[in-house]
Short mmCIF file of C-alpha atoms (C1' of nucleotides) in Angstrom, two decimals:
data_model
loop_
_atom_site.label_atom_id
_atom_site.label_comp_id
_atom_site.label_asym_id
_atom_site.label_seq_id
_atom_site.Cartn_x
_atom_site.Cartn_y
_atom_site.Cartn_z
CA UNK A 1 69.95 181.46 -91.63
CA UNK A 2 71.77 180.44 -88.35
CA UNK A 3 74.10 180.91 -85.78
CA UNK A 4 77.48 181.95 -87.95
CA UNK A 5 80.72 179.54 -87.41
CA UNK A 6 83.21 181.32 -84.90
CA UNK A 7 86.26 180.28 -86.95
CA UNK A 8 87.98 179.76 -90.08
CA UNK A 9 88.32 176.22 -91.17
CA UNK A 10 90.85 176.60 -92.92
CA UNK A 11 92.96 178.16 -90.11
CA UNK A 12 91.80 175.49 -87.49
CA UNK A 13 93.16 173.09 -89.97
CA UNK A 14 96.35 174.15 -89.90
CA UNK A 15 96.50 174.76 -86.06
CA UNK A 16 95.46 170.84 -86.12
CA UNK A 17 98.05 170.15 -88.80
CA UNK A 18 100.71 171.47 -86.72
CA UNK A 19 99.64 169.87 -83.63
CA UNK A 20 99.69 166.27 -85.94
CA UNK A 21 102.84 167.03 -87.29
CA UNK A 22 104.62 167.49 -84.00
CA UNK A 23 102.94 164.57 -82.10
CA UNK A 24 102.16 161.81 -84.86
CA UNK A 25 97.99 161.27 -85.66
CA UNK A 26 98.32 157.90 -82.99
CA UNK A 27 99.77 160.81 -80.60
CA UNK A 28 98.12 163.35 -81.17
CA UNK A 29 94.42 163.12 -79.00
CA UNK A 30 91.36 165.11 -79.62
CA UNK A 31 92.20 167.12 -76.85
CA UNK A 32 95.45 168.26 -78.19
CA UNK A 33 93.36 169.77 -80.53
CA UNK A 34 91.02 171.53 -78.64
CA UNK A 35 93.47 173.09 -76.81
CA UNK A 36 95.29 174.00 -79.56
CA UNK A 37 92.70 175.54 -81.70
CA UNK A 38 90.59 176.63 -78.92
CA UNK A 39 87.30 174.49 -80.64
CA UNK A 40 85.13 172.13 -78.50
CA UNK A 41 84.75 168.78 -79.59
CA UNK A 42 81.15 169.13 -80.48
CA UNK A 43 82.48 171.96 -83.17
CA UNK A 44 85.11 170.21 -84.00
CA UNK A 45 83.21 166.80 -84.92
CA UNK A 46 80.15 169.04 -86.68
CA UNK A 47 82.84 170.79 -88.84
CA UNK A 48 85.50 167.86 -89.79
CA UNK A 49 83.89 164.37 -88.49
CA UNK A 50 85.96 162.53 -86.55
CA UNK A 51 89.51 161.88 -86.08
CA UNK A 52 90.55 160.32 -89.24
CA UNK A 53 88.31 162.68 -91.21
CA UNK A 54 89.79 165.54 -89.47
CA UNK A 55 93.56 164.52 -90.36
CA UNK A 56 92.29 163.48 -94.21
CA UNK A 57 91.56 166.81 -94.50
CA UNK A 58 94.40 168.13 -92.53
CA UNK A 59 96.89 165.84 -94.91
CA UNK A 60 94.79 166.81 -98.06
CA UNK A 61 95.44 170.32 -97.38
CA UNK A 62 99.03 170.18 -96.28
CA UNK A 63 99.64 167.87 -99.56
CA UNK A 64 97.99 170.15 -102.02
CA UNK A 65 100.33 172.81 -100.62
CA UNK A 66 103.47 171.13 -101.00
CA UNK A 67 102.23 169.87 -104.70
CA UNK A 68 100.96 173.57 -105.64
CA UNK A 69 104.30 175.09 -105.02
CA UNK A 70 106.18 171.82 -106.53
CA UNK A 71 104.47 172.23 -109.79
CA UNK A 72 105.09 176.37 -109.92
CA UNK A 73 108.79 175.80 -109.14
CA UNK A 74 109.38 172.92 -111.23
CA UNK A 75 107.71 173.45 -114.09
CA UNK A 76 108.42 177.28 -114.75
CA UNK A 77 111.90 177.10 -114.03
CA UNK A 78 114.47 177.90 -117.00
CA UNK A 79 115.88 174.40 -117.28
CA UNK A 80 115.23 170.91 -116.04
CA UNK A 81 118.19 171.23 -113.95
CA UNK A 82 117.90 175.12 -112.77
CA UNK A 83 114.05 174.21 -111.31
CA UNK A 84 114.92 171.32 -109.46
CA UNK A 85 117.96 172.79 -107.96
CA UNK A 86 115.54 175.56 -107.15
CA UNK A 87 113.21 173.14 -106.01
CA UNK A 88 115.33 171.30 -103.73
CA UNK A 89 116.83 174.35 -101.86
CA UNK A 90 113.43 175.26 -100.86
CA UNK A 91 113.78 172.45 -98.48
CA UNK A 92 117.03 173.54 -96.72
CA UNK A 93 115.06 174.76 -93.69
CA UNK A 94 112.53 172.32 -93.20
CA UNK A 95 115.29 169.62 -93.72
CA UNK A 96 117.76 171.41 -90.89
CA UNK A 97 116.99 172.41 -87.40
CA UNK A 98 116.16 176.31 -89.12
CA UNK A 99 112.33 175.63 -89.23
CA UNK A 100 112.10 173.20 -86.04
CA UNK A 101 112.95 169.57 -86.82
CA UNK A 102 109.36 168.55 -87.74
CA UNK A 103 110.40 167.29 -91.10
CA UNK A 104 107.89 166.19 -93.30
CA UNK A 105 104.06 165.50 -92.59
CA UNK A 106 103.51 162.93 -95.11
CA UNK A 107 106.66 161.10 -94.71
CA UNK A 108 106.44 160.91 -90.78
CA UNK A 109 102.72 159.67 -91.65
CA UNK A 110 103.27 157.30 -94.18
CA UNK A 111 105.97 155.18 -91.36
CA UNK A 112 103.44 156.08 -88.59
CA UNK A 113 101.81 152.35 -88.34
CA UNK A 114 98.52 154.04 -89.47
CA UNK A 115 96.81 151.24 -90.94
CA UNK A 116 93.69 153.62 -92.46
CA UNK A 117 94.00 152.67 -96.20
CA UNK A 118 92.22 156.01 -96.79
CA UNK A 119 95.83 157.83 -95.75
CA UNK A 120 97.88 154.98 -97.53
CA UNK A 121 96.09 156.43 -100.91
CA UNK A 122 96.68 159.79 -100.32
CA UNK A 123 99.95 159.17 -99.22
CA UNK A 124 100.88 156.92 -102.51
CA UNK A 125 99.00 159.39 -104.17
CA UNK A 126 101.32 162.65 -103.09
CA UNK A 127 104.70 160.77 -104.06
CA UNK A 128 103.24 159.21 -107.63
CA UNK A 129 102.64 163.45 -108.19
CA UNK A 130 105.87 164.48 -106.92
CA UNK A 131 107.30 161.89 -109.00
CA UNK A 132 105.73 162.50 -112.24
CA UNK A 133 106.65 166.18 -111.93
CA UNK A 134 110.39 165.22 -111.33
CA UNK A 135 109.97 162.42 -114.07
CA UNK A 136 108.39 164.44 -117.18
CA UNK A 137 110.44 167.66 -116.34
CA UNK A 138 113.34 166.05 -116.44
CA UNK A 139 111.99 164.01 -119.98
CA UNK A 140 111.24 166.98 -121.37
CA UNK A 141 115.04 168.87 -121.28
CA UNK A 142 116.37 164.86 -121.90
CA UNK A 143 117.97 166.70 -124.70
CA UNK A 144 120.34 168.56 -121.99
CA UNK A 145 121.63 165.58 -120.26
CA UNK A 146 124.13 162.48 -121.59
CA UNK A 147 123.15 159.49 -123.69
CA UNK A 148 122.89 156.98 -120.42
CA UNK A 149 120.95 159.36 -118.51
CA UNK A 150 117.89 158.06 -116.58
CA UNK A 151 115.41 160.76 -116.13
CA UNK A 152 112.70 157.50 -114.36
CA UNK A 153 115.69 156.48 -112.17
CA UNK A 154 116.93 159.81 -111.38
CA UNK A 155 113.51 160.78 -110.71
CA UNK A 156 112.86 158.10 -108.41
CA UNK A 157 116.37 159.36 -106.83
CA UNK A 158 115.22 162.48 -105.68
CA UNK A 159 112.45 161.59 -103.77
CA UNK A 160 114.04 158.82 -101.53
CA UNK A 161 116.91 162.03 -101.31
CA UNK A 162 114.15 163.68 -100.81
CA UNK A 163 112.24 162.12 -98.48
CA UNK A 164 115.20 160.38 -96.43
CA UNK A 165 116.26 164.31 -95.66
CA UNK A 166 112.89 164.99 -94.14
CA UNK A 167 113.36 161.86 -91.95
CA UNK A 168 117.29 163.00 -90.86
CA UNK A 169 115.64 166.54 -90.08
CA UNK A 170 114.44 165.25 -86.78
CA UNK A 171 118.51 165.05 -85.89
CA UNK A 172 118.43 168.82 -87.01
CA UNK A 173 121.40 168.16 -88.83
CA UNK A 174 123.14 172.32 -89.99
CA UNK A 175 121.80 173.39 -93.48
CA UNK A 176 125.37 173.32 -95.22
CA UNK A 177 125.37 169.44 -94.53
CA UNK A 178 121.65 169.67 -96.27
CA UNK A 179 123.14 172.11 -99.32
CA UNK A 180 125.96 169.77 -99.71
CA UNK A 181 123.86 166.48 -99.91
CA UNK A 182 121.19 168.55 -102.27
CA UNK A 183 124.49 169.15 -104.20
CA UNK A 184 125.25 165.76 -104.56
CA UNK A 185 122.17 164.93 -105.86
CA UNK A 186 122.40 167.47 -108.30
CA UNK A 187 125.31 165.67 -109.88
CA UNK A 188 122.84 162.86 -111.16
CA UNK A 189 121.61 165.60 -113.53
CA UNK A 190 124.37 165.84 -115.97
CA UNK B 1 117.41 128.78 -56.79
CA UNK B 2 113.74 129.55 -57.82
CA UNK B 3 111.40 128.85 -60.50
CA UNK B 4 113.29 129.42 -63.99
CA UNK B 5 111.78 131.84 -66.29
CA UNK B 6 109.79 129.68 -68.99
CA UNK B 7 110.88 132.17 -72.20
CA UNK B 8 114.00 132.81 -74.00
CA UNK B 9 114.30 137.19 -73.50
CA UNK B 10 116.01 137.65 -76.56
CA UNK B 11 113.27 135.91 -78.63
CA UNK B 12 110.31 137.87 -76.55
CA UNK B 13 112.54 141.00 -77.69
CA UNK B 14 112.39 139.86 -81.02
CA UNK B 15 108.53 139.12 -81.49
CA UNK B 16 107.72 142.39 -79.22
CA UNK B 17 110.16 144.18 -82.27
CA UNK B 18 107.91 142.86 -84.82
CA UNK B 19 104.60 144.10 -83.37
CA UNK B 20 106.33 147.58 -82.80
CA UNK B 21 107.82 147.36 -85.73
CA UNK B 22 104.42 147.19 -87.69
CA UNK B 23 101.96 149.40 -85.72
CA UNK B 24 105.12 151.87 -84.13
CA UNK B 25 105.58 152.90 -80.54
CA UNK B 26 102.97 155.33 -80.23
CA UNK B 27 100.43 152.38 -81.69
CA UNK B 28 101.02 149.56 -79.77
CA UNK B 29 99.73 148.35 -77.00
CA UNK B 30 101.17 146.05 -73.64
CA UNK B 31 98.02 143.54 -74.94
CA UNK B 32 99.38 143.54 -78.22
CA UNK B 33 102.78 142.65 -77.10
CA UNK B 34 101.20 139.74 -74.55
CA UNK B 35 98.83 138.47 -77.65
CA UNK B 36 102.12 138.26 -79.90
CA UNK B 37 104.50 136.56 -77.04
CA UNK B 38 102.05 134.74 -74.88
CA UNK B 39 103.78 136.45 -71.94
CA UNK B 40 101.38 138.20 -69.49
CA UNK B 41 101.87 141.61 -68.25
CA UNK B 42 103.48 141.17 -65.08
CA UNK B 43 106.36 138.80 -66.84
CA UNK B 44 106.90 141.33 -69.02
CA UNK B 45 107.29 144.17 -66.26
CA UNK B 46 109.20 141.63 -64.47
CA UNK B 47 112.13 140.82 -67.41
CA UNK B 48 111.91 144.02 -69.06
CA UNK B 49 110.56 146.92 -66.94
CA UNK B 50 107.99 149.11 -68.44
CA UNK B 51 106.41 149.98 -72.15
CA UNK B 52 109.63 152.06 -72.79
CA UNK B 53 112.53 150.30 -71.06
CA UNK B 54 111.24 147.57 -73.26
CA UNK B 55 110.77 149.70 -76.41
CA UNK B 56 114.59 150.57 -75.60
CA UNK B 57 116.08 147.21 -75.17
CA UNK B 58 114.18 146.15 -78.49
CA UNK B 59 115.78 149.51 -80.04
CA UNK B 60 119.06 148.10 -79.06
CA UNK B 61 118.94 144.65 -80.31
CA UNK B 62 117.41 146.19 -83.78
CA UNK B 63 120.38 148.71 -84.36
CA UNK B 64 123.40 146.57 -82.89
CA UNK B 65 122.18 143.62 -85.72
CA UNK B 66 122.30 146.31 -88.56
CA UNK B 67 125.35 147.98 -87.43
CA UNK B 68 127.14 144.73 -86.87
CA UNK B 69 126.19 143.52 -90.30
CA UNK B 70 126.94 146.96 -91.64
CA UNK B 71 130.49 146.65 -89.97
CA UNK B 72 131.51 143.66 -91.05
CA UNK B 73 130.17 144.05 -94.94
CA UNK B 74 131.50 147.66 -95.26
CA UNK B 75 134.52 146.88 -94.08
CA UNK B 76 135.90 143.99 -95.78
CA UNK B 77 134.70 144.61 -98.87
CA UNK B 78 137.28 144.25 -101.63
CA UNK B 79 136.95 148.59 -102.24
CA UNK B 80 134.79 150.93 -101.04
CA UNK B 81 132.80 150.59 -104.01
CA UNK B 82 132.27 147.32 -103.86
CA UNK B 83 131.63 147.01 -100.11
CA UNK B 84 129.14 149.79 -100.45
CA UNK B 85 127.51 147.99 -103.11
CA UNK B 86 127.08 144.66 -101.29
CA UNK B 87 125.76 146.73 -98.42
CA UNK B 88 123.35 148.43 -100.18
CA UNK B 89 122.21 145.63 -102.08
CA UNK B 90 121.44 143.54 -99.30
CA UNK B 91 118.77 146.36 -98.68
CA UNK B 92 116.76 145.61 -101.44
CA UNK B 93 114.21 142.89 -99.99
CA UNK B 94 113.29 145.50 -97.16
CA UNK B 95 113.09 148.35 -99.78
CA UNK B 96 110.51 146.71 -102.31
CA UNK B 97 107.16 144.64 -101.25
CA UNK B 98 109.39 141.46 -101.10
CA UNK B 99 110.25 141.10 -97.28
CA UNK B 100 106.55 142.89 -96.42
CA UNK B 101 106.67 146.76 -95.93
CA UNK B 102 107.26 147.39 -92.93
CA UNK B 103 110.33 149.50 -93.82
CA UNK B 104 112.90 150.44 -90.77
CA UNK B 105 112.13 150.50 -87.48
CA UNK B 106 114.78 153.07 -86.78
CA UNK B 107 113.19 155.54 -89.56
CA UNK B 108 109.89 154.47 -88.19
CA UNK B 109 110.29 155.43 -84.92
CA UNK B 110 112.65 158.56 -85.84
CA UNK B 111 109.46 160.31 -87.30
CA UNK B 112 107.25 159.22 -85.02
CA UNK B 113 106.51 161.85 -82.63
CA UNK B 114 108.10 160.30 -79.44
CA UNK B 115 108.93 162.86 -77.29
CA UNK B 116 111.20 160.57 -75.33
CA UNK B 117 115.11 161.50 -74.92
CA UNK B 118 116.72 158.46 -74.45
CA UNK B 119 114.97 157.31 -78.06
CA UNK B 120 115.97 160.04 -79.92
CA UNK B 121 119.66 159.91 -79.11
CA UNK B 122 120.31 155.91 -79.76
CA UNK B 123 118.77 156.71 -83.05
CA UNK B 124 121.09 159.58 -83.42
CA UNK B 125 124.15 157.34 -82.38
CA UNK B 126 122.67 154.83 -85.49
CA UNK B 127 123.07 157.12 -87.93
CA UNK B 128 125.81 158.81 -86.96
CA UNK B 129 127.69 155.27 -86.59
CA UNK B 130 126.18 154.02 -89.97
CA UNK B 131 127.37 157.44 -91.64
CA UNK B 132 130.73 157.04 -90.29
CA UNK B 133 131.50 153.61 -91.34
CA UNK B 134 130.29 154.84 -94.83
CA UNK B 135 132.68 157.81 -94.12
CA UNK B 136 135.46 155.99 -92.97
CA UNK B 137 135.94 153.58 -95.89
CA UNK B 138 135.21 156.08 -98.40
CA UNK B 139 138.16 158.14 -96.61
CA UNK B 140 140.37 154.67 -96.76
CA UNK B 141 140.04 154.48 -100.25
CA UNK B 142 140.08 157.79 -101.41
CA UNK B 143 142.65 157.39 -104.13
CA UNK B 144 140.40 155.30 -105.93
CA UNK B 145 138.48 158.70 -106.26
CA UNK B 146 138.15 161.38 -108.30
CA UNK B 147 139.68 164.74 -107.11
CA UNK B 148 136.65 166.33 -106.28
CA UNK B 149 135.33 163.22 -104.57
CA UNK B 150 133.76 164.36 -101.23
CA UNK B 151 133.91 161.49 -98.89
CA UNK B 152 131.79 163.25 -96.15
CA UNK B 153 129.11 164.55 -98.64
CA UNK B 154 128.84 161.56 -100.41
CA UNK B 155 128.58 159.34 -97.14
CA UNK B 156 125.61 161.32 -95.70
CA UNK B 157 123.86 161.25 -99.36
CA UNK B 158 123.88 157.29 -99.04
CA UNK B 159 122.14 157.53 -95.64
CA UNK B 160 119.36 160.21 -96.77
CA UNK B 161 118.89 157.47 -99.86
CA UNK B 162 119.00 154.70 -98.07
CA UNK B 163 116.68 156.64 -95.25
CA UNK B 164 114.27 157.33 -98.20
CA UNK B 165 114.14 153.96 -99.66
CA UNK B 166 113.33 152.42 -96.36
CA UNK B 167 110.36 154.98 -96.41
CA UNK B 168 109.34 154.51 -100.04
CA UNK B 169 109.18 150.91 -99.12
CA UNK B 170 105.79 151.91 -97.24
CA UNK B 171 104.70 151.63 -101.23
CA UNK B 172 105.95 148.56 -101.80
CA UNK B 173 107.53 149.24 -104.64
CA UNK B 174 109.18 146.79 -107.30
CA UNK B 175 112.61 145.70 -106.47
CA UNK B 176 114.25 146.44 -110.13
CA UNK B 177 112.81 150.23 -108.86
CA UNK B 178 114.74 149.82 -105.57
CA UNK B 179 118.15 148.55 -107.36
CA UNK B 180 117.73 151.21 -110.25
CA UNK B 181 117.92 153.81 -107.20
CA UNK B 182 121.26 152.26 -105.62
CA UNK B 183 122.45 152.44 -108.81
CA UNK B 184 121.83 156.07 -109.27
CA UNK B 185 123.88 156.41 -105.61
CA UNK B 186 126.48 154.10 -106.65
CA UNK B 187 127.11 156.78 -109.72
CA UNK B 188 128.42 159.11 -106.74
CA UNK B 189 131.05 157.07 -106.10
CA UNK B 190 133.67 157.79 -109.06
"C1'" DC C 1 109.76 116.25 -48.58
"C1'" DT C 2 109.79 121.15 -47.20
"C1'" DC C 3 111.10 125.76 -47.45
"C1'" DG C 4 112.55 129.84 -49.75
"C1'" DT C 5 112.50 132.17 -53.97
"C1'" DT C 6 111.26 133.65 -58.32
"C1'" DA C 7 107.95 133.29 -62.20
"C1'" DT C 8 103.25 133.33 -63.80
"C1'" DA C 9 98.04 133.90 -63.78
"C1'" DT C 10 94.00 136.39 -62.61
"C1'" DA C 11 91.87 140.16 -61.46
"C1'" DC C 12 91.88 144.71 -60.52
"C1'" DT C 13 92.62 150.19 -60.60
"C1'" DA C 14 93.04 154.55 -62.40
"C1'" DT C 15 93.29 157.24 -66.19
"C1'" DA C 16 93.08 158.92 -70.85
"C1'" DC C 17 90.57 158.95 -74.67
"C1'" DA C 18 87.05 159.11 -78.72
"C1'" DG C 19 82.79 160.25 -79.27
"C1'" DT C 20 77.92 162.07 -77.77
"C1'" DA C 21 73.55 163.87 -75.28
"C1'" DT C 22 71.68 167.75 -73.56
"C1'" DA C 23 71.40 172.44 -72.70
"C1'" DT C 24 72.32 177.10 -74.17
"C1'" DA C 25 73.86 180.96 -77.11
"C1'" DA C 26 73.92 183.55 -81.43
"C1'" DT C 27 72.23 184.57 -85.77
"C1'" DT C 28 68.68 185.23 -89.88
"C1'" DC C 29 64.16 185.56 -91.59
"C1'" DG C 30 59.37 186.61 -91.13
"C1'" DC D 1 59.98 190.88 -81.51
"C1'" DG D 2 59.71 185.80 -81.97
"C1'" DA D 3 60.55 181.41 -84.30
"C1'" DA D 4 63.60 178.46 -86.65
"C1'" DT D 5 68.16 177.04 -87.19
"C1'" DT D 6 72.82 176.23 -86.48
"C1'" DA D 7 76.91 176.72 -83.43
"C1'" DT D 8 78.93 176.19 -78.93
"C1'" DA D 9 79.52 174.77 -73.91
"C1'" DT D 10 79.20 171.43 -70.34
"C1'" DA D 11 78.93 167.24 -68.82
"C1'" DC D 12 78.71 162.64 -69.60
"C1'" DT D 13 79.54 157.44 -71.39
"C1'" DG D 14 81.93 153.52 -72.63
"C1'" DT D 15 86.12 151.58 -73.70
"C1'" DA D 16 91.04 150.86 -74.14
"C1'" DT D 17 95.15 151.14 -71.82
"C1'" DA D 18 99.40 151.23 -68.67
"C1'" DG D 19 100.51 149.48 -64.75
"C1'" DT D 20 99.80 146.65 -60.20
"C1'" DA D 21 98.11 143.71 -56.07
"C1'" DT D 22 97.25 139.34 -54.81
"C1'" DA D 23 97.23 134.58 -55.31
"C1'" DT D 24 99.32 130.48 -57.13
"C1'" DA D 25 102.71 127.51 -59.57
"C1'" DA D 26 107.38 125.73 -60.43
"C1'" DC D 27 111.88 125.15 -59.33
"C1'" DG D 28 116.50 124.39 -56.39
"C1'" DA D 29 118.74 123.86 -51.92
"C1'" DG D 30 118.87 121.53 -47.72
#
DNA sequence: CTCGTTATATACTATACAGTATATAATTCG
DNA sequence: CGAATTATATACTGTATAGTATATAACGAG
């Protein structure tokens, strides 16, 4: 055939991700890339396309981690309640200053003042998922829970707990004050 | 004296809040902030100093409006419950599509990659000041609590919700959506 | 009215940036 | 080996952008 690629794609994209997730896609410039993944432009562009194609697949990638991992953890725990406490305290690094104070790709994205609707979809997209895993978990032990209980509400509830830790993580806030609110919203399960 | 400036700063500050507000630090530009206020560049350098000392004094004026309002409604509220409710509610405009979605400009700005100091800590002092009103007049009216009530948990839980609504809002969700979840956090307080 | 002073308008500069044209290197297939 | 093909390196282009220099307008004090 050709002259062989000199790199993984899949590893540049995650040396890019990292580089977006620190800096913000309006921050982050083409050369922040390059130097960070050691590409040119010229491979970068014939690999990914440009910027915003680069960070759709950057995002993509990042989001069908999160959601891979999500669906393990929440659907093959024991109990409705077990797997999402087990889901949650996944999170305690990420949402204290253990793993940096980076906090969450998608949610620092989705506030960024991107305007590409292509990343609004995606972005809509991930939550709607993480939702409906929440939502029909928690519908299917309903049986476990009291009369007035909510699984839609309590659903929703998790994510904005959810996602409003990821956006406190930049104040790298200690894990037991993470725990403790993760405990919290473990009392809406009951 | 001298030739009186021909704009009122405080409503500059405002309109310049509303561009940054939209497209975020990182994605605004000094011409977008002249098309919005009609003042040219060198006015602006003149009243306000530079991209970031303005992006600072519009910072201010955003956070001392919510924490005054925050003050005065969490404070002399009828109970804690009560006054957190009112609070809250008065949230839910900003938290559905209703009043646009432009979410918060604090939580906007939090996630957005801006490397600067000074921004980073006046958010900081935000949300530490909004947690410690919550804190404060959940403390006052502890008795009204249940033994195991955790003031200080309970406070931080209502800012990662409210931080979370304010980026769900990016969705635009449906206000009953937005009230069903302040329910849900209102359930914490018992 | 005239002068001093401060605001505004226009036009500019330097730089950073996204994206590309051209040249060169590495690989496979014949 | 040589030709075809694809990747990479270097160098470039055009544009957007933060910030400024210079000129002019509007006001108050005397």
């Amino acid at each position: 055939m050709a002259r062989p690629r000199s790199f993984d794609p899949d590893e540049v994209l995650d040396l890019a991700r990292d580089v977006f997730w620190l800096k913000g896609f309006q921050g982050t410039s083409l050369d922040d890339i390059t130097a960070a993944t050691g590409l040119t432009k010229p491979s970068l562009y014939a690999a990914f396309g440009d910027k915003n194609a680069l960070f759709l697949k950057v995002l993509d990638r990042y989001h069908a981690y999160i959601v891979g991992k999500a669906e393990r953890i929440i659907n093959d725990g024991p109990s409705a309640r077990e797997a999402i406490r087990r889901w949650l305290t996944g999170f305690v690094p990420r949402c204290s200053g253990v793993k940096g104070s980076r906090g969450c790709l998608s949610v620092n994205t989705s506030v960024d003042g991107v305007t590409e609707q292509e990343v609004r979809k995606r972005i809509q997209a991930f939550n709607r998922k993480l939702e409906q895993l929440l939502r029909d978990r928690l519908r299917a032990d309903r049986a476990q829970f009291a009369d007035d209980f909510d699984p839609d509400a309590v659903a929703h509830t998790i994510m904005a707990i959810y996602q409003g830790l990821m956006v406190l993580a930049k104040d790298a806030p200690e894990a037991a004050r993470v725990r403790a609110t993760f405990d919290q919203a473990m009392k809406l399960l009951s």
